[in-house]
CSV table of C-alpha atoms and ligand atoms in Angstrom, one decimal:
chain,number,residue,atom,x,y,z
C,223,VAL,CA,67.8,-50.2,37.7
C,224,PRO,CA,68.7,-46.5,37.6
C,225,ASP,CA,69.2,-44.2,40.8
C,226,ARG,CA,65.7,-42.2,41.2
C,227,ASP,CA,67.7,-39.2,40.5
C,228,SER,CA,69.3,-40.1,37.1
C,229,GLY,CA,65.9,-40.6,35.1
C,230,PRO,CA,62.5,-41.9,35.0
C,231,TRP,CA,61.6,-45.3,36.6
C,232,PRO,CA,61.4,-48.1,34.0
C,233,ALA,CA,58.4,-49.8,33.4
C,234,ALA,CA,57.0,-53.0,34.4
C,235,ARG,CA,59.6,-55.3,32.9
C,236,GLY,CA,59.0,-59.1,31.9
C,237,PRO,CA,60.2,-61.7,33.9
C,238,GLN,CA,62.8,-62.6,31.8
C,239,GLU,CA,64.3,-59.4,31.8
C,240,ALA,CA,64.4,-59.0,35.2
C,241,ALA,CA,65.5,-62.4,36.1
C,242,ASP,CA,68.6,-61.5,33.6
C,243,GLY,CA,70.1,-59.5,36.3
C,244,GLY,CA,67.8,-59.5,39.2
C,245,SER,CA,69.8,-61.2,42.1
C,246,SER,CA,71.2,-58.2,43.5
C,247,GLY,CA,69.0,-57.5,46.8
C,248,VAL,CA,68.5,-54.4,48.4
C,249,GLY,CA,68.8,-50.8,47.4
C,250,SER,CA,68.1,-47.4,49.0
C,251,SER,CA,66.9,-44.7,46.9
C,252,SER,CA,67.8,-42.0,49.5
C,253,GLY,CA,71.6,-42.7,48.9
C,254,HIS,CA,71.9,-44.3,52.7
C,255,GLY,CA,73.8,-47.8,52.2
C,256,PRO,CA,72.9,-48.9,48.7
C,257,ARG,CA,74.0,-52.1,47.5
C,258,ALA,CA,74.8,-52.5,43.7
C,259,THR,CA,71.3,-53.2,42.5
C,260,GLY,CA,72.0,-54.5,38.8
C,261,HIS,CA,68.8,-55.4,37.2
C,262,GLY,CA,65.4,-56.2,38.7
C,263,LEU,CA,62.0,-54.6,39.9
C,264,ALA,CA,61.6,-51.6,41.4
C,265,VAL,CA,59.5,-52.2,44.7
C,266,ALA,CA,58.0,-50.0,47.1
C,267,VAL,CA,56.4,-50.9,50.4
C,268,ILE,CA,54.2,-48.3,52.1
C,269,GLY,CA,53.7,-48.8,55.8
C,270,GLY,CA,56.8,-50.2,56.4
C,271,ALA,CA,57.4,-49.8,59.7
C,272,GLY,CA,54.4,-52.1,60.6
C,273,TYR,CA,54.5,-55.9,61.4
C,274,VAL,CA,53.5,-57.0,57.5
C,275,GLY,CA,55.8,-54.0,56.2
C,276,GLY,CA,58.2,-55.5,58.1
C,277,GLU,CA,57.5,-59.1,56.8
C,278,LEU,CA,57.3,-57.8,53.2
C,279,LEU,CA,60.9,-56.3,53.8
C,280,ARG,CA,62.5,-59.3,55.0
C,281,ILE,CA,60.9,-61.6,52.0
C,282,LEU,CA,61.4,-58.9,49.2
C,283,ALA,CA,65.2,-58.0,50.4
C,284,LEU,CA,65.9,-61.3,49.3
C,285,HIS,CA,63.9,-62.1,46.6
C,286,PRO,CA,66.0,-62.9,43.3
C,287,HIS,CA,63.9,-60.5,41.0
C,288,VAL,CA,63.6,-57.4,43.2
C,289,GLY,CA,66.4,-55.2,42.4
C,290,ARG,CA,65.5,-51.7,43.8
C,291,LEU,CA,63.5,-52.0,47.5
C,292,ARG,CA,62.3,-48.9,49.2
C,293,ALA,CA,60.1,-48.2,52.2
C,294,PHE,CA,57.7,-45.5,53.4
C,295,SER,CA,56.9,-44.7,56.9
C,296,GLU,CA,55.7,-41.5,58.9
C,297,SER,CA,57.1,-42.5,62.2
C,298,HIS,CA,60.0,-44.1,61.1
C,299,ALA,CA,61.3,-41.7,58.5
C,300,GLY,CA,65.0,-41.1,58.3
C,301,LYS,CA,65.7,-44.0,60.1
C,302,SER,CA,67.1,-47.2,59.3
C,303,TRP,CA,64.7,-50.3,58.7
C,304,SER,CA,66.2,-52.0,61.6
C,305,SER,CA,64.8,-49.1,63.9
C,306,ALA,CA,61.7,-50.8,63.4
C,307,HIS,CA,62.7,-54.3,62.8
C,308,PRO,CA,65.4,-55.3,64.7
C,309,ALA,CA,66.1,-58.7,62.6
C,310,LEU,CA,66.6,-56.8,59.6
C,311,ILE,CA,70.0,-55.3,61.0
C,312,HIS,CA,71.7,-58.1,59.2
C,313,LEU,CA,70.7,-56.9,55.7
C,314,ASP,CA,72.2,-53.6,56.1
C,315,ALA,CA,69.4,-52.3,54.2
C,316,GLY,CA,67.7,-49.1,53.8
C,317,ILE,CA,66.7,-46.2,55.4
C,318,PHE,CA,62.7,-45.5,55.6
C,319,GLU,CA,61.6,-42.7,53.6
C,320,PRO,CA,58.9,-40.3,54.2
C,321,TYR,CA,55.5,-41.3,53.5
C,322,ASP,CA,54.7,-40.2,50.0
C,323,ALA,CA,52.4,-43.3,48.3
C,324,ALA,CA,52.0,-41.2,44.9
C,325,ALA,CA,56.0,-40.5,44.5
C,326,ALA,CA,56.5,-44.3,45.2
C,327,ALA,CA,53.8,-45.5,42.8
C,328,ASP,CA,55.2,-43.2,40.0
C,329,ARG,CA,58.7,-44.6,40.5
C,330,ALA,CA,57.9,-48.5,41.3
C,331,ASP,CA,57.3,-51.4,39.0
C,332,VAL,CA,55.5,-52.9,42.2
C,333,LEU,CA,53.8,-51.5,45.2
C,334,PHE,CA,52.9,-53.2,48.4
C,335,LEU,CA,50.3,-51.3,50.5
C,336,ALA,CA,50.6,-52.3,54.3
C,337,LEU,CA,48.2,-49.7,56.1
C,338,PRO,CA,45.6,-50.0,58.4
C,339,HIS,CA,42.2,-50.5,57.0
C,340,GLY,CA,40.6,-47.6,55.2
C,341,ARG,CA,43.5,-46.2,54.0
C,342,SER,CA,44.0,-47.9,50.8
C,343,GLN,CA,40.5,-46.7,49.9
C,344,GLN,CA,41.8,-43.1,50.3
C,345,LEU,CA,45.0,-43.5,48.2
C,346,MET,CA,43.9,-45.6,45.3
C,347,ALA,CA,42.8,-43.1,43.0
C,348,GLY,CA,46.3,-41.1,43.1
C,349,LEU,CA,47.9,-44.5,42.3
C,350,GLU,CA,46.3,-45.2,38.5
C,351,ASN,CA,50.1,-45.1,37.1
C,352,ALA,CA,51.5,-47.7,39.2
C,353,PRO,CA,51.6,-51.0,37.1
C,354,LEU,CA,51.0,-53.7,39.8
C,355,VAL,CA,49.5,-52.7,43.2
C,356,VAL,CA,49.3,-55.4,46.1
C,357,ASP,CA,47.2,-54.0,49.2
C,358,THR,CA,47.3,-56.2,52.2
C,359,ALA,CA,44.4,-54.3,54.0
C,360,ALA,CA,40.8,-55.3,53.8
C,361,ASP,CA,39.8,-52.2,51.5
C,362,PHE,CA,39.3,-54.1,48.2
C,363,ARG,CA,38.7,-57.7,49.5
C,364,VAL,CA,35.0,-57.7,49.0
C,365,SER,CA,33.4,-57.6,45.5
C,366,ASP,CA,30.1,-57.0,47.0
C,367,ARG,CA,29.1,-53.6,48.0
C,368,ALA,CA,26.3,-54.6,50.4
C,369,LEU,CA,28.6,-57.3,51.8
C,370,TYR,CA,31.3,-54.8,52.3
C,371,GLU,CA,29.1,-52.0,53.9
C,372,GLU,CA,27.6,-54.6,56.3
C,373,HIS,CA,30.8,-55.5,57.9
C,374,TYR,CA,33.0,-52.4,57.5
C,375,GLY,CA,30.6,-49.3,57.0
C,376,ALA,CA,30.8,-46.8,53.9
C,377,HIS,CA,33.6,-47.1,51.6
C,378,ALA,CA,35.4,-43.8,49.8
C,379,ALA,CA,35.9,-45.6,46.7
C,380,PHE,CA,34.0,-48.9,46.2
C,381,ASP,CA,34.2,-48.6,42.2
C,382,LEU,CA,37.7,-49.3,42.4
C,383,ALA,CA,37.0,-52.8,43.9
C,384,ARG,CA,36.2,-54.3,40.5
C,385,ALA,CA,39.9,-53.7,39.3
C,386,PHE,CA,41.1,-56.1,42.3
C,387,THR,CA,41.2,-59.4,42.3
C,388,TYR,CA,41.0,-61.2,45.6
C,389,GLY,CA,44.4,-62.9,45.6
C,390,LEU,CA,44.0,-66.3,47.3
C,391,ALA,CA,47.0,-67.5,45.5
C,392,ASP,CA,47.2,-71.1,46.3
C,393,VAL,CA,43.6,-71.3,45.0
C,394,LEU,CA,44.0,-69.0,42.0
C,395,ARG,CA,47.6,-69.7,41.1
C,396,GLY,CA,48.0,-69.2,37.4
C,397,SER,CA,44.9,-67.0,37.1
C,398,LEU,CA,46.5,-64.3,38.8
C,399,ALA,CA,49.0,-64.1,35.7
C,400,GLY,CA,48.8,-60.2,34.3
C,401,CYS,CA,46.4,-58.8,37.2
C,402,HIS,CA,47.4,-55.1,38.1
C,403,ARG,CA,45.3,-54.9,41.4
C,404,ILE,CA,45.7,-57.8,44.0
C,405,ALA,CA,43.8,-57.6,47.4
C,406,VAL,CA,45.5,-60.1,49.7
C,407,PRO,CA,43.0,-62.0,51.8
C,408,GLY,CA,42.8,-61.7,55.3
C,409,CYS,CA,44.9,-63.7,57.9
C,410,PHE,CA,41.8,-65.5,59.1
C,411,ALA,CA,40.1,-65.6,56.2
C,412,THR,CA,43.3,-67.7,54.4
C,413,ALA,CA,43.1,-70.2,56.8
C,414,ALA,CA,39.2,-70.7,56.4
C,415,ALA,CA,39.2,-70.5,52.7
C,416,LEU,CA,42.1,-72.8,52.3
C,417,ALA,CA,40.1,-75.5,54.3
C,418,LEU,CA,37.0,-74.8,52.7
C,419,TRP,CA,37.7,-74.5,49.0
C,420,PRO,CA,38.0,-78.1,48.4
C,421,LEU,CA,34.5,-78.8,49.8
C,422,ALA,CA,33.0,-76.3,48.0
C,423,ASN,CA,34.7,-76.8,44.7
C,424,ALA,CA,33.5,-80.4,45.1
C,425,GLY,CA,30.0,-79.5,45.7
C,426,LEU,CA,29.7,-81.0,49.1
C,427,LEU,CA,28.6,-78.0,51.3
C,428,ALA,CA,24.9,-78.7,52.6
C,429,ALA,CA,24.9,-75.8,55.1
C,430,THR,CA,26.4,-72.6,56.4
C,431,PRO,CA,30.0,-74.1,57.9
C,432,SER,CA,31.6,-72.8,61.1
C,433,CYS,CA,35.2,-72.2,61.7
C,434,PHE,CA,36.9,-72.3,65.0
C,435,ALA,CA,39.9,-70.1,64.9
C,436,ILE,CA,42.5,-68.6,67.0
C,437,THR,CA,45.4,-65.9,66.6
C,438,GLY,CA,48.4,-64.9,67.9
C,439,SER,CA,48.9,-61.2,69.1
C,440,SER,CA,50.8,-59.5,66.0
C,441,GLY,CA,47.7,-60.1,64.2
C,442,ALA,CA,46.4,-56.8,65.9
C,443,GLY,CA,49.7,-55.0,64.6
C,444,VAL,CA,52.5,-52.9,66.1
C,445,GLU,CA,50.7,-50.3,68.2
C,446,PRO,CA,50.2,-51.8,71.5
C,447,LYS,CA,46.4,-52.2,72.7
C,448,ARG,CA,44.8,-53.5,76.1
C,449,THR,CA,44.3,-57.0,74.2
C,450,THR,CA,47.9,-57.4,73.3
C,451,HIS,CA,49.6,-56.3,76.4
C,452,HIS,CA,51.5,-59.2,77.7
C,453,PRO,CA,50.0,-59.4,81.4
C,454,VAL,CA,46.8,-60.0,79.7
C,455,ARG,CA,47.6,-61.8,76.4
C,456,GLY,CA,50.6,-64.2,77.8
C,457,HIS,CA,48.6,-66.4,80.0
C,458,ASN,CA,45.2,-66.1,78.6
C,459,PHE,CA,42.6,-67.3,75.9
C,460,PHE,CA,39.5,-65.7,75.1
C,461,ALA,CA,36.9,-65.4,72.1
C,462,TYR,CA,36.0,-62.0,70.5
C,463,SER,CA,33.8,-60.7,67.6
C,464,LEU,CA,31.7,-63.9,68.1
C,465,GLY,CA,28.8,-61.6,66.4
C,466,GLY,CA,30.4,-61.6,63.1
C,467,HIS,CA,34.1,-60.9,62.6
C,468,ARG,CA,34.7,-58.8,59.5
C,469,HIS,CA,36.6,-61.7,57.8
C,470,GLU,CA,33.2,-63.2,57.2
C,471,ALA,CA,32.6,-60.7,54.6
C,472,GLU,CA,35.4,-61.8,52.4
C,473,LEU,CA,34.5,-65.6,53.1
C,474,ALA,CA,31.1,-65.0,52.3
C,475,ASP,CA,32.1,-63.4,49.1
C,476,ARG,CA,34.0,-66.3,48.1
C,477,LEU,CA,31.7,-69.1,49.1
C,478,ARG,CA,28.8,-67.5,47.2
C,479,ALA,CA,31.4,-67.1,44.0
C,480,TRP,CA,32.3,-70.9,44.5
C,481,THR,CA,29.0,-72.5,45.1
C,482,ALA,CA,27.0,-70.2,42.6
C,483,GLY,CA,25.1,-68.8,45.6
C,484,ALA,CA,24.0,-71.7,47.3
C,485,ILE,CA,26.2,-71.4,50.5
C,486,ALA,CA,25.8,-67.6,51.8
C,487,GLY,CA,28.9,-67.5,53.9
C,488,CYS,CA,30.8,-69.1,57.1
C,489,ASP,CA,30.4,-68.5,61.0
C,490,LEU,CA,33.9,-67.3,62.2
C,491,LEU,CA,34.4,-67.9,65.9
C,492,THR,CA,37.5,-66.1,66.7
C,493,HIS,CA,39.8,-66.4,69.6
C,494,SER,CA,42.8,-64.8,70.7
C,495,ALA,CA,45.4,-67.3,72.2
C,496,PRO,CA,48.9,-66.6,74.0
C,497,LEU,CA,50.9,-66.6,71.1
C,498,VAL,CA,52.5,-64.2,69.0
C,499,ARG,CA,52.1,-65.4,65.9
C,500,GLY,CA,50.0,-67.8,63.9
C,501,ILE,CA,46.3,-68.9,62.9
C,502,HIS,CA,44.9,-72.2,63.4
C,503,ALA,CA,41.6,-72.4,61.9
C,504,THR,CA,39.3,-75.7,62.4
C,505,VAL,CA,36.5,-75.7,59.8
C,506,HIS,CA,33.5,-77.9,60.6
C,507,ALA,CA,30.7,-78.5,57.8
C,508,ARG,CA,27.9,-80.6,56.8
C,509,LEU,CA,28.3,-82.8,53.7
C,510,ALA,CA,25.6,-82.8,51.2
C,511,ALA,CA,26.9,-86.2,50.3
C,512,PRO,CA,28.8,-88.8,52.1
C,513,CYS,CA,32.6,-88.3,51.5
C,514,SER,CA,34.8,-91.0,53.1
C,515,ASP,CA,38.5,-89.7,52.4
C,516,ILE,CA,38.6,-86.0,52.9
C,517,GLN,CA,42.6,-86.3,52.7
C,518,ALA,CA,42.0,-87.5,49.3
C,519,LEU,CA,39.9,-84.8,48.1
C,520,LEU,CA,42.4,-82.1,50.1
C,521,ARG,CA,45.2,-83.7,48.1
C,522,ALA,CA,43.7,-83.6,44.8
C,523,ALA,CA,42.3,-80.0,45.5
C,524,TYR,CA,46.1,-78.8,46.1
C,525,ALA,CA,47.9,-81.3,43.7
C,526,GLY,CA,51.1,-79.4,42.4
C,527,CYS,CA,50.5,-76.7,45.0
C,528,PRO,CA,54.1,-75.7,46.3
C,529,PHE,CA,52.8,-73.7,49.7
C,530,VAL,CA,50.1,-76.2,50.7
C,531,ARG,CA,50.9,-79.7,52.3
C,532,VAL,CA,48.1,-82.2,53.4
C,533,LEU,CA,49.4,-84.0,56.4
C,534,ASP,CA,48.6,-87.2,57.8
C,535,ALA,CA,48.2,-85.6,61.2
C,536,PRO,CA,46.8,-82.4,62.7
C,537,PRO,CA,48.8,-79.7,61.7
C,538,GLU,CA,50.8,-77.9,64.6
C,539,LEU,CA,51.2,-74.1,64.4
C,540,ALA,CA,54.9,-74.0,65.4
C,541,ALA,CA,55.6,-75.9,61.7
C,542,VAL,CA,54.4,-73.2,59.7
C,543,VAL,CA,55.1,-69.9,61.9
C,544,GLY,CA,57.4,-67.6,59.8
C,545,THR,CA,56.7,-69.6,56.4
C,546,ASN,CA,54.6,-69.3,53.5
C,547,PHE,CA,53.1,-72.7,54.4
C,548,ALA,CA,49.6,-73.7,54.9
C,549,HIS,CA,49.2,-77.3,56.6
C,550,LEU,CA,45.9,-79.2,56.2
C,551,HIS,CA,44.6,-82.0,57.8
C,552,GLY,CA,40.8,-83.1,57.3
C,553,VAL,CA,38.7,-86.1,58.7
C,554,SER,CA,34.8,-87.2,58.0
C,555,ARG,CA,32.7,-88.0,61.0
C,556,ASP,CA,29.0,-88.9,61.4
C,557,GLU,CA,29.0,-91.3,58.9
C,558,ARG,CA,30.8,-89.4,56.4
C,559,ARG,CA,28.5,-86.5,56.3
C,560,THR,CA,30.5,-84.2,58.5
C,561,ALA,CA,33.9,-82.9,57.4
C,562,ILE,CA,36.6,-81.3,59.7
C,563,VAL,CA,39.4,-79.6,58.3
C,564,ALA,CA,42.0,-78.2,60.2
C,565,CYS,CA,44.7,-75.4,58.6
C,566,ALA,CA,47.7,-73.9,60.0
C,567,ILE,CA,49.6,-70.9,58.7
C,568,ASP,CA,51.7,-67.8,59.8
C,569,ASN,CA,49.6,-64.7,60.1
C,570,LEU,CA,52.1,-62.6,58.7
C,571,VAL,CA,53.6,-64.4,56.0
C,572,LYS,CA,50.8,-66.7,54.4
C,573,GLY,CA,48.2,-64.6,55.8
C,574,ALA,CA,49.6,-61.7,54.9
C,575,ALA,CA,53.2,-60.5,53.3
C,576,GLY,CA,54.2,-64.1,51.9
C,577,GLN,CA,50.9,-64.6,50.1
C,578,ALA,CA,51.2,-61.1,48.9
C,579,VAL,CA,54.9,-61.5,47.2
C,580,GLN,CA,53.7,-65.0,46.1
C,581,SER,CA,50.6,-63.0,44.3
C,582,MET,CA,53.2,-60.9,42.8
C,583,ASN,CA,55.2,-63.7,41.6
C,584,LEU,CA,52.1,-65.3,39.8
C,585,ALA,CA,51.0,-61.7,38.4
C,586,LEU,CA,54.3,-61.2,36.8
C,587,GLY,CA,55.3,-64.8,35.8
C,588,PHE,CA,58.0,-65.2,37.9
C,589,PRO,CA,58.2,-68.7,39.8
C,590,GLU,CA,55.4,-68.9,42.3
C,591,THR,CA,57.9,-69.9,44.9
C,592,ALA,CA,60.7,-67.4,43.8
C,593,GLY,CA,61.8,-65.7,47.7
C,594,LEU,CA,59.4,-67.7,49.5
C,595,GLU,CA,60.9,-71.2,50.0
C,596,PHE,CA,62.4,-70.7,53.5
C,597,PRO,CA,61.7,-73.2,56.2
C,598,GLY,CA,60.5,-72.1,59.7
C,599,ILE,CA,62.2,-72.5,62.8
C,600,TYR,CA,61.1,-75.3,65.4
C,601,PRO,CA,60.6,-75.1,68.0
C,602,CYS,CA,59.6,-71.3,68.2
W,931,LIG,N1,49.0,-58.0,61.3
W,931,LIG,C1,48.5,-59.4,60.4
W,931,LIG,O1,48.8,-60.5,61.0
W,931,LIG,C2,47.7,-59.0,59.6
W,931,LIG,C3,47.4,-60.2,58.5
W,931,LIG,C4,46.7,-59.9,57.3
W,931,LIG,C5,46.3,-58.6,57.0
W,931,LIG,N2,46.8,-57.4,57.8
W,931,LIG,C6,46.6,-56.2,57.3
W,931,LIG,O2,47.5,-55.8,56.9
W,931,LIG,C7,47.7,-54.1,57.3
W,931,LIG,C8,48.8,-54.0,57.9
W,931,LIG,O3,48.8,-54.7,59.1
W,931,LIG,P1,50.0,-54.5,59.9
W,931,LIG,O4,49.6,-55.6,61.3
W,931,LIG,O5,51.2,-54.4,59.9
W,931,LIG,O6,49.6,-53.2,60.9
W,931,LIG,P2,50.5,-52.0,61.7
W,931,LIG,O7,51.5,-53.0,62.4
W,931,LIG,O8,49.9,-51.5,62.7
W,931,LIG,O9,51.2,-51.0,60.6
W,931,LIG,C9,50.7,-50.3,59.8
W,931,LIG,C10,51.6,-49.1,59.2
W,931,LIG,O10,50.7,-48.0,58.6
W,931,LIG,C11,51.2,-47.1,59.4
W,931,LIG,N3,50.1,-46.2,59.4
W,931,LIG,C12,49.5,-46.3,60.5
W,931,LIG,N4,48.5,-45.6,60.7
W,931,LIG,C13,48.5,-44.7,59.7
W,931,LIG,C14,47.3,-44.0,59.2
W,931,LIG,N5,46.3,-43.5,59.9
W,931,LIG,N6,47.8,-43.6,57.9
W,931,LIG,C15,48.9,-44.2,57.2
W,931,LIG,N7,49.3,-44.9,57.8
W,931,LIG,C16,49.3,-45.3,59.0
W,931,LIG,C17,52.3,-46.8,60.3
W,931,LIG,O11,53.4,-46.7,59.7
W,931,LIG,P3,53.9,-45.4,60.0
W,931,LIG,O12,53.2,-44.6,61.0
W,931,LIG,O13,55.3,-45.4,60.2
W,931,LIG,O14,53.7,-44.9,58.6
W,931,LIG,C18,52.3,-48.6,60.3
W,931,LIG,O15,53.6,-49.0,60.6
W,931,LIG,C19,46.3,-54.1,57.8
W,931,LIG,O16,45.3,-53.4,57.0
W,931,LIG,C20,46.0,-55.5,58.2
W,931,LIG,O17,44.5,-55.5,58.6
W,931,LIG,C21,47.5,-57.7,58.9
């Protein structure tokens, strides 16, 4: 990979070319402590000082096909990555560069956007040269304009949404190959959708399902808020957005597509739990026909999926925290006319950065698991 000052950035390479020399790790284009870069993808993270940005850097810095990794931040420009993400100090990695999405796009094979909702739609028109954009925000997740506006209000560039694929990686898998624009699902939506998809795909949903879900405080981002302040959050539990959480929009979009419009959405009952990380979602669904073995249905739906595990007992959050894995367990009740499916994921990895990298792997033809097979820590 050439240095940024030595010539034009390479166009996106095929996986084999990247694989031939892509094991070199991190590089900093600003000359601050770069490592040898060899060959590999040139990757940029916009919003690198946020929580999702930090997880992207942690994963991408050790990704076998990433050769040059840059991170952009306004608040931390000129400072080391570890100034925002202390655990990254061991990577002896890069320096945050001043925010310049267009410059980053010109020189990157892959651009990850990890910005607050609303920013991507303002930026996308200027990023047309970027070969692959993976957006972790909600801006381009919903394909139906009315549905989007009902939950989020006006959109500055909704026409661009057509170019995006909703990157529910464990469902789409190989169909993400060759995608150039990927909208990573939200964290609640990922957990709920992974629980719902096997039921919807089998034509088993009889009515609007509901999903009781909890999140940890890191779901609210790096800026402190009253509801993430430790004295309020640390030993507390409360519901929020019961009138309709925003992630209902993308769930409705998917359910309508999966059921040809028969199921219009999912009631998402969101709760704040005294945790830092994780989403635990329990779906409750009326079935159109009896199903005696929900576990077999789940196992068949995710056969061969490296990151979805169907457990013999209800999942516990601590087993997935920090990982790209989703753990599922399902039962049927009421003479097999009701399904309950529980799903546990990490909000920042499977619910954001990990799924984003998995989508990149699938889009570019790398092994789906590249850079993502690390286990969690337990207890955490
Ligand atoms: N947290 C989660 O669990 C989670 C899960 C799934 C999806 N997401 C989505 O992923 C995106 C990033 O989430 P996050 O939790 O990482 O957020 P975050 O911690 O608040 O970080 C966002 C970053 O964007 C930059 N930023 C903030 N305001 C900005 C503005 N007005 N214009 C440009 N840049 C701005 C900030 O960096 P600088 O000011 O330093 O540039 C900040 O580091 C969001 O859209 C979120 O909804 C989050």
